[in-house]
mmCIF file of N, CA and C in Angstrom:
data_model
loop_
_atom_site.group_PDB
_atom_site.id
_atom_site.type_symbol
_atom_site.label_atom_id
_atom_site.label_comp_id
_atom_site.label_asym_id
_atom_site.label_seq_id
_atom_site.Cartn_x
_atom_site.Cartn_y
_atom_site.Cartn_z
ATOM 1 N N MET X 1 102.354 -73.284 149.681
ATOM 2 C CA MET X 1 102.115 -72.916 151.065
ATOM 3 C C MET X 1 101.010 -73.759 151.679
ATOM 4 N N ALA X 2 99.891 -73.955 150.909
ATOM 5 C CA ALA X 2 98.770 -74.729 151.443
ATOM 6 C C ALA X 2 99.161 -76.182 151.653
ATOM 7 N N GLY X 3 100.005 -76.720 150.748
ATOM 8 C CA GLY X 3 100.458 -78.101 150.882
ATOM 9 C C GLY X 3 101.323 -78.295 152.116
ATOM 10 N N ALA X 4 102.212 -77.343 152.374
ATOM 11 C CA ALA X 4 103.079 -77.428 153.551
ATOM 12 C C ALA X 4 102.270 -77.273 154.830
ATOM 13 N N ARG X 5 101.289 -76.378 154.797
ATOM 14 C CA ARG X 5 100.452 -76.158 155.971
ATOM 15 C C ARG X 5 99.628 -77.427 156.272
ATOM 16 N N ARG X 6 99.119 -78.053 155.159
ATOM 17 C CA ARG X 6 98.304 -79.272 155.341
ATOM 18 C C ARG X 6 99.156 -80.400 155.903
ATOM 19 N N THR X 7 100.359 -80.559 155.386
ATOM 20 C CA THR X 7 101.256 -81.594 155.894
ATOM 21 C C THR X 7 101.588 -81.321 157.355
ATOM 22 N N ASP X 8 101.825 -80.085 157.685
ATOM 23 C CA ASP X 8 102.136 -79.718 159.054
ATOM 24 C C ASP X 8 100.948 -80.030 159.968
ATOM 25 N N LEU X 9 99.739 -79.711 159.499
ATOM 26 C CA LEU X 9 98.545 -79.979 160.284
ATOM 27 C C LEU X 9 98.336 -81.474 160.479
ATOM 28 N N LEU X 10 98.506 -82.238 159.388
ATOM 29 C CA LEU X 10 98.361 -83.695 159.499
ATOM 30 C C LEU X 10 99.463 -84.292 160.371
ATOM 31 N N GLY X 11 100.657 -83.740 160.288
ATOM 32 C CA GLY X 11 101.747 -84.208 161.142
ATOM 33 C C GLY X 11 101.456 -83.964 162.613
ATOM 34 N N LYS X 12 100.937 -82.766 162.915
ATOM 35 C CA LYS X 12 100.572 -82.452 164.304
ATOM 36 C C LYS X 12 99.468 -83.379 164.798
ATOM 37 N N LEU X 13 98.494 -83.607 163.931
ATOM 38 C CA LEU X 13 97.384 -84.489 164.303
ATOM 39 C C LEU X 13 97.880 -85.907 164.572
ATOM 40 N N ALA X 14 98.793 -86.382 163.738
ATOM 41 C CA ALA X 14 99.359 -87.719 163.934
ATOM 42 C C ALA X 14 100.138 -87.787 165.244
ATOM 43 N N ASP X 15 100.911 -86.764 165.532
ATOM 44 C CA ASP X 15 101.673 -86.729 166.783
ATOM 45 C C ASP X 15 100.752 -86.731 168.001
ATOM 46 N N LEU X 16 99.710 -85.918 167.940
ATOM 47 C CA LEU X 16 98.761 -85.862 169.061
ATOM 48 C C LEU X 16 98.059 -87.201 169.258
ATOM 49 N N SER X 17 97.683 -87.854 168.159
ATOM 50 C CA SER X 17 96.989 -89.142 168.305
ATOM 51 C C SER X 17 97.933 -90.203 168.855
ATOM 52 N N GLU X 18 99.195 -90.170 168.450
ATOM 53 C CA GLU X 18 100.168 -91.109 169.007
ATOM 54 C C GLU X 18 100.364 -90.879 170.502
ATOM 55 N N ASP X 19 100.418 -89.615 170.896
ATOM 56 C CA ASP X 19 100.548 -89.288 172.318
ATOM 57 C C ASP X 19 99.333 -89.778 173.104
ATOM 58 N N ALA X 20 98.166 -89.593 172.543
ATOM 59 C CA ALA X 20 96.943 -90.024 173.223
ATOM 60 C C ALA X 20 96.913 -91.539 173.368
ATOM 61 N N ILE X 21 97.325 -92.245 172.336
ATOM 62 C CA ILE X 21 97.362 -93.711 172.411
ATOM 63 C C ILE X 21 98.381 -94.169 173.442
ATOM 64 N N GLN X 22 99.515 -93.509 173.500
ATOM 65 C CA GLN X 22 100.540 -93.849 174.490
ATOM 66 C C GLN X 22 100.023 -93.638 175.909
ATOM 67 N N ARG X 23 99.336 -92.528 176.144
ATOM 68 C CA ARG X 23 98.771 -92.267 177.481
ATOM 69 C C ARG X 23 97.708 -93.295 177.842
ATOM 70 N N LEU X 24 96.904 -93.673 176.859
ATOM 71 C CA LEU X 24 95.875 -94.684 177.135
ATOM 72 C C LEU X 24 96.489 -96.038 177.473
ATOM 73 N N SER X 25 97.570 -96.378 176.790
ATOM 74 C CA SER X 25 98.192 -97.675 177.070
ATOM 75 C C SER X 25 98.872 -97.692 178.436
ATOM 76 N N ASP X 26 99.266 -96.522 178.928
ATOM 77 C CA ASP X 26 99.888 -96.446 180.258
ATOM 78 C C ASP X 26 98.856 -96.443 181.381
ATOM 79 N N ALA X 27 97.607 -96.237 181.055
ATOM 80 C CA ALA X 27 96.560 -96.175 182.087
ATOM 81 C C ALA X 27 96.316 -97.564 182.660
ATOM 82 N N PRO X 28 95.928 -97.633 183.955
ATOM 83 C CA PRO X 28 95.640 -98.937 184.565
ATOM 84 C C PRO X 28 94.416 -99.588 183.906
ATOM 85 N N GLY X 29 94.535 -100.879 183.642
ATOM 86 C CA GLY X 29 93.420 -101.614 183.040
ATOM 87 C C GLY X 29 93.335 -101.464 181.530
ATOM 88 N N ALA X 30 94.310 -100.791 180.938
ATOM 89 C CA ALA X 30 94.273 -100.571 179.487
ATOM 90 C C ALA X 30 94.451 -101.870 178.719
ATOM 91 N N ASP X 31 95.262 -102.785 179.241
ATOM 92 C CA ASP X 31 95.476 -104.048 178.541
ATOM 93 C C ASP X 31 94.186 -104.870 178.480
ATOM 94 N N ARG X 32 93.397 -104.820 179.562
ATOM 95 C CA ARG X 32 92.103 -105.530 179.536
ATOM 96 C C ARG X 32 91.148 -104.869 178.554
ATOM 97 N N ALA X 33 91.153 -103.532 178.534
ATOM 98 C CA ALA X 33 90.268 -102.811 177.611
ATOM 99 C C ALA X 33 90.648 -103.100 176.166
ATOM 100 N N LEU X 34 91.947 -103.107 175.874
ATOM 101 C CA LEU X 34 92.391 -103.414 174.515
ATOM 102 C C LEU X 34 92.067 -104.853 174.139
ATOM 103 N N GLY X 35 92.218 -105.758 175.095
ATOM 104 C CA GLY X 35 91.851 -107.153 174.833
ATOM 105 C C GLY X 35 90.366 -107.286 174.544
ATOM 106 N N ALA X 36 89.546 -106.567 175.301
ATOM 107 C CA ALA X 36 88.102 -106.611 175.072
ATOM 108 C C ALA X 36 87.745 -106.007 173.720
ATOM 109 N N LEU X 37 88.423 -104.924 173.348
ATOM 110 C CA LEU X 37 88.163 -104.308 172.044
ATOM 111 C C LEU X 37 88.576 -105.233 170.895
ATOM 112 N N ASN X 38 89.692 -105.929 171.060
ATOM 113 C CA ASN X 38 90.117 -106.877 170.028
ATOM 114 C C ASN X 38 89.139 -108.037 169.905
ATOM 115 N N THR X 39 88.653 -108.517 171.034
ATOM 116 C CA THR X 39 87.658 -109.585 171.019
ATOM 117 C C THR X 39 86.374 -109.104 170.355
ATOM 118 N N LEU X 40 85.984 -107.885 170.665
ATOM 119 C CA LEU X 40 84.796 -107.307 170.046
ATOM 120 C C LEU X 40 84.957 -107.207 168.537
ATOM 121 N N ARG X 41 86.144 -106.807 168.099
ATOM 122 C CA ARG X 41 86.408 -106.717 166.655
ATOM 123 C C ARG X 41 86.265 -108.087 165.986
ATOM 124 N N ASP X 42 86.833 -109.121 166.627
ATOM 125 C CA ASP X 42 86.733 -110.472 166.066
ATOM 126 C C ASP X 42 85.283 -110.946 165.992
ATOM 127 N N ARG X 43 84.530 -110.676 167.041
ATOM 128 C CA ARG X 43 83.117 -111.076 167.047
ATOM 129 C C ARG X 43 82.310 -110.333 165.992
ATOM 130 N N MET X 44 82.623 -109.061 165.804
ATOM 131 C CA MET X 44 81.933 -108.282 164.776
ATOM 132 C C MET X 44 82.247 -108.822 163.382
ATOM 133 N N ASP X 45 83.485 -109.234 163.164
ATOM 134 C CA ASP X 45 83.851 -109.824 161.875
ATOM 135 C C ASP X 45 83.049 -111.100 161.622
ATOM 136 N N GLU X 46 82.954 -111.941 162.645
ATOM 137 C CA GLU X 46 82.172 -113.171 162.516
ATOM 138 C C GLU X 46 80.702 -112.864 162.246
ATOM 139 N N LEU X 47 80.172 -111.895 162.951
ATOM 140 C CA LEU X 47 78.773 -111.512 162.767
ATOM 141 C C LEU X 47 78.523 -110.995 161.356
ATOM 142 N N GLN X 48 79.441 -110.203 160.834
ATOM 143 C CA GLN X 48 79.291 -109.696 159.471
ATOM 144 C C GLN X 48 79.294 -110.836 158.465
ATOM 145 N N LYS X 49 80.147 -111.823 158.656
ATOM 146 C CA LYS X 49 80.182 -112.977 157.755
ATOM 147 C C LYS X 49 78.863 -113.735 157.808
ATOM 148 N N ARG X 50 78.315 -113.915 158.999
ATOM 149 C CA ARG X 50 77.043 -114.623 159.130
ATOM 150 C C ARG X 50 75.895 -113.853 158.489
ATOM 151 N N VAL X 51 75.905 -112.542 158.659
ATOM 152 C CA VAL X 51 74.845 -111.718 158.067
ATOM 153 C C VAL X 51 74.923 -111.775 156.550
ATOM 154 N N ARG X 52 76.124 -111.751 156.012
ATOM 155 C CA ARG X 52 76.275 -111.891 154.560
ATOM 156 C C ARG X 52 75.716 -113.230 154.103
ATOM 157 N N GLY X 53 75.956 -114.269 154.867
ATOM 158 C CA GLY X 53 75.414 -115.587 154.537
ATOM 159 C C GLY X 53 73.900 -115.588 154.593
ATOM 160 N N LEU X 54 73.333 -114.879 155.560
ATOM 161 C CA LEU X 54 71.876 -114.800 155.660
ATOM 162 C C LEU X 54 71.276 -114.060 154.480
ATOM 163 N N GLU X 55 71.964 -113.036 154.001
ATOM 164 C CA GLU X 55 71.466 -112.303 152.835
ATOM 165 C C GLU X 55 71.405 -113.216 151.617
ATOM 166 N N ASP X 56 72.431 -114.054 151.453
ATOM 167 C CA ASP X 56 72.418 -115.006 150.339
ATOM 168 C C ASP X 56 71.279 -116.010 150.494
ATOM 169 N N LEU X 57 71.066 -116.469 151.715
ATOM 170 C CA LEU X 57 69.966 -117.402 151.960
ATOM 171 C C LEU X 57 68.606 -116.763 151.692
ATOM 172 N N GLU X 58 68.459 -115.494 152.044
ATOM 173 C CA GLU X 58 67.199 -114.795 151.777
ATOM 174 C C GLU X 58 66.945 -114.690 150.279
ATOM 175 N N LYS X 59 67.986 -114.420 149.502
ATOM 176 C CA LYS X 59 67.837 -114.353 148.052
ATOM 177 C C LYS X 59 67.408 -115.710 147.498
ATOM 178 N N ARG X 60 68.050 -116.769 147.968
ATOM 179 C CA ARG X 60 67.687 -118.116 147.507
ATOM 180 C C ARG X 60 66.266 -118.467 147.912
ATOM 181 N N LEU X 61 65.875 -118.089 149.121
ATOM 182 C CA LEU X 61 64.528 -118.367 149.600
ATOM 183 C C LEU X 61 63.494 -117.637 148.759
ATOM 184 N N THR X 62 63.760 -116.393 148.430
ATOM 185 C CA THR X 62 62.838 -115.618 147.603
ATOM 186 C C THR X 62 62.681 -116.267 146.233
ATOM 187 N N ALA X 63 63.794 -116.704 145.649
ATOM 188 C CA ALA X 63 63.727 -117.371 144.343
ATOM 189 C C ALA X 63 62.929 -118.667 144.434
ATOM 190 N N LEU X 64 63.146 -119.425 145.488
ATOM 191 C CA LEU X 64 62.400 -120.679 145.657
ATOM 192 C C LEU X 64 60.918 -120.426 145.884
ATOM 193 N N GLU X 65 60.587 -119.387 146.633
ATOM 194 C CA GLU X 65 59.177 -119.057 146.853
ATOM 195 C C GLU X 65 58.497 -118.684 145.536
ATOM 196 N N ARG X 66 59.195 -117.966 144.685
ATOM 197 C CA ARG X 66 58.637 -117.625 143.370
ATOM 198 C C ARG X 66 58.388 -118.888 142.556
ATOM 199 N N LYS X 67 59.354 -119.818 142.575
ATOM 200 C CA LYS X 67 59.188 -121.060 141.828
ATOM 201 C C LYS X 67 58.003 -121.870 142.350
ATOM 202 N N VAL X 68 57.868 -121.934 143.674
ATOM 203 C CA VAL X 68 56.759 -122.681 144.272
ATOM 204 C C VAL X 68 55.427 -122.038 143.893
ATOM 205 N N ASP X 69 55.351 -120.712 143.956
ATOM 206 C CA ASP X 69 54.123 -120.012 143.558
ATOM 207 C C ASP X 69 53.794 -120.288 142.101
ATOM 208 N N LYS X 70 54.814 -120.232 141.255
ATOM 209 C CA LYS X 70 54.609 -120.471 139.831
ATOM 210 C C LYS X 70 54.127 -121.900 139.589
ATOM 211 N N LEU X 71 54.754 -122.862 140.249
ATOM 212 C CA LEU X 71 54.362 -124.264 140.089
ATOM 213 C C LEU X 71 52.978 -124.529 140.665
ATOM 214 N N SER X 72 52.661 -123.920 141.794
ATOM 215 C CA SER X 72 51.351 -124.164 142.404
ATOM 216 C C SER X 72 50.244 -123.549 141.552
ATOM 217 N N LYS X 73 50.507 -122.415 140.923
ATOM 218 C CA LYS X 73 49.503 -121.813 140.045
ATOM 219 C C LYS X 73 49.293 -122.667 138.806
ATOM 220 N N SER X 74 50.382 -123.137 138.198
ATOM 221 C CA SER X 74 50.231 -123.962 137.001
ATOM 222 C C SER X 74 49.631 -125.318 137.345
ATOM 223 N N GLU X 75 49.955 -125.862 138.495
ATOM 224 C CA GLU X 75 49.413 -127.154 138.912
ATOM 225 C C GLU X 75 47.924 -127.043 139.214
ATOM 226 N N SER X 76 47.534 -125.993 139.894
ATOM 227 C CA SER X 76 46.127 -125.841 140.254
ATOM 228 C C SER X 76 45.272 -125.607 139.017
ATOM 229 N N SER X 77 45.777 -124.874 138.038
ATOM 230 C CA SER X 77 44.990 -124.635 136.828
ATOM 231 C C SER X 77 44.939 -125.885 135.962
ATOM 232 N N SER X 78 45.989 -126.678 135.890
ATOM 233 C CA SER X 78 45.980 -127.882 135.066
ATOM 234 C C SER X 78 45.235 -129.022 135.749
ATOM 235 N N SER X 79 45.281 -129.131 137.048
ATOM 236 C CA SER X 79 44.622 -130.240 137.732
ATOM 237 C C SER X 79 43.113 -130.035 137.810
ATOM 238 N N THR X 80 42.637 -128.839 137.876
ATOM 239 C CA THR X 80 41.196 -128.614 137.967
ATOM 240 C C THR X 80 40.515 -128.730 136.619
ATOM 241 N N SER X 81 41.227 -128.473 135.536
ATOM 242 C CA SER X 81 40.576 -128.478 134.239
ATOM 243 C C SER X 81 40.820 -129.743 133.434
ATOM 244 N N SER X 82 41.953 -130.396 133.544
ATOM 245 C CA SER X 82 42.261 -131.477 132.626
ATOM 246 C C SER X 82 42.209 -132.869 133.225
ATOM 247 N N ARG X 83 42.616 -133.058 134.445
ATOM 248 C CA ARG X 83 42.634 -134.431 134.936
ATOM 249 C C ARG X 83 41.993 -134.557 136.315
ATOM 250 N N PRO X 84 41.129 -135.548 136.427
ATOM 251 C CA PRO X 84 40.533 -135.805 137.745
ATOM 252 C C PRO X 84 41.543 -136.519 138.640
ATOM 253 N N SER X 85 41.457 -136.273 139.917
ATOM 254 C CA SER X 85 42.395 -136.920 140.824
ATOM 255 C C SER X 85 41.898 -138.307 141.179
ATOM 256 N N SER X 86 42.812 -139.259 141.168
ATOM 257 C CA SER X 86 42.473 -140.626 141.555
ATOM 258 C C SER X 86 43.332 -140.995 142.741
ATOM 259 N N LYS X 87 42.725 -141.631 143.698
ATOM 260 C CA LYS X 87 43.416 -141.954 144.929
ATOM 261 C C LYS X 87 43.634 -143.459 144.978
ATOM 262 N N THR X 88 44.835 -143.889 145.278
ATOM 263 C CA THR X 88 45.112 -145.313 145.432
ATOM 264 C C THR X 88 45.423 -145.572 146.888
ATOM 265 N N THR X 89 44.980 -146.711 147.360
ATOM 266 C CA THR X 89 45.257 -147.077 148.750
ATOM 267 C C THR X 89 45.982 -148.404 148.777
ATOM 268 N N SER X 90 46.760 -148.611 149.781
ATOM 269 C CA SER X 90 47.454 -149.885 149.943
ATOM 270 C C SER X 90 47.211 -150.371 151.362
ATOM 271 N N THR X 91 47.211 -151.660 151.506
ATOM 272 C CA THR X 91 47.016 -152.242 152.834
ATOM 273 C C THR X 91 48.329 -152.810 153.319
ATOM 274 N N LYS X 92 48.516 -152.755 154.590
ATOM 275 C CA LYS X 92 49.741 -153.239 155.195
ATOM 276 C C LYS X 92 49.541 -154.678 155.639
ATOM 277 N N SER X 93 50.496 -155.503 155.332
ATOM 278 C CA SER X 93 50.425 -156.904 155.726
ATOM 279 C C SER X 93 50.781 -157.029 157.198
ATOM 280 N N SER X 94 50.069 -157.902 157.880
ATOM 281 C CA SER X 94 50.332 -158.087 159.297
ATOM 282 C C SER X 94 51.508 -159.006 159.537
ATOM 283 N N GLY X 95 51.935 -159.751 158.531
ATOM 284 C CA GLY X 95 53.087 -160.599 158.696
ATOM 285 C C GLY X 95 52.739 -161.944 159.282
ATOM 286 N N GLY X 96 51.459 -162.269 159.473
ATOM 287 C CA GLY X 96 51.056 -163.528 160.077
ATOM 288 C C GLY X 96 51.009 -164.688 159.095
ATOM 289 N N SER X 97 51.160 -164.466 157.820
ATOM 290 C CA SER X 97 51.030 -165.541 156.854
ATOM 291 C C SER X 97 52.346 -166.242 156.564
ATOM 292 N N ARG X 98 53.424 -165.797 157.132
ATOM 293 C CA ARG X 98 54.709 -166.438 156.903
ATOM 294 C C ARG X 98 54.860 -167.674 157.798
ATOM 295 N N PRO X 99 55.423 -168.717 157.254
ATOM 296 C CA PRO X 99 55.662 -169.903 158.110
ATOM 297 C C PRO X 99 56.834 -169.638 159.048
ATOM 298 N N LYS X 100 56.704 -170.185 160.238
ATOM 299 C CA LYS X 100 57.768 -170.018 161.223
ATOM 300 C C LYS X 100 58.889 -171.026 160.972
ATOM 301 N N LYS X 101 60.108 -170.563 161.183
ATOM 302 C CA LYS X 101 61.276 -171.460 161.041
ATOM 303 C C LYS X 101 61.528 -172.128 162.393
ATOM 304 N N SER X 102 61.790 -173.451 162.358
ATOM 305 C CA SER X 102 62.085 -174.114 163.614
ATOM 306 C C SER X 102 63.369 -174.865 163.569
#
């Protein structure tokens, strides 16, 4: 009995929703509204894909930040205790010493 009643209730609900959709499609301007809703759906799909991509980028960024922190800590401890920094300089040639071709 409960199964038949549930099917009957779901059947009535389906019929009512179909009737409501039919009335909405007959209303003036419904085609524009449906077009706008379809466009909105497409844009939301694109936005969801982009957000998923951003989540992956955030994970990669977090991993890279950890690596940089780890490297900067090990570099700062090794450079201050074991090796002095030496600076090399280079001079730029002015190009005036080349012979001119004639």
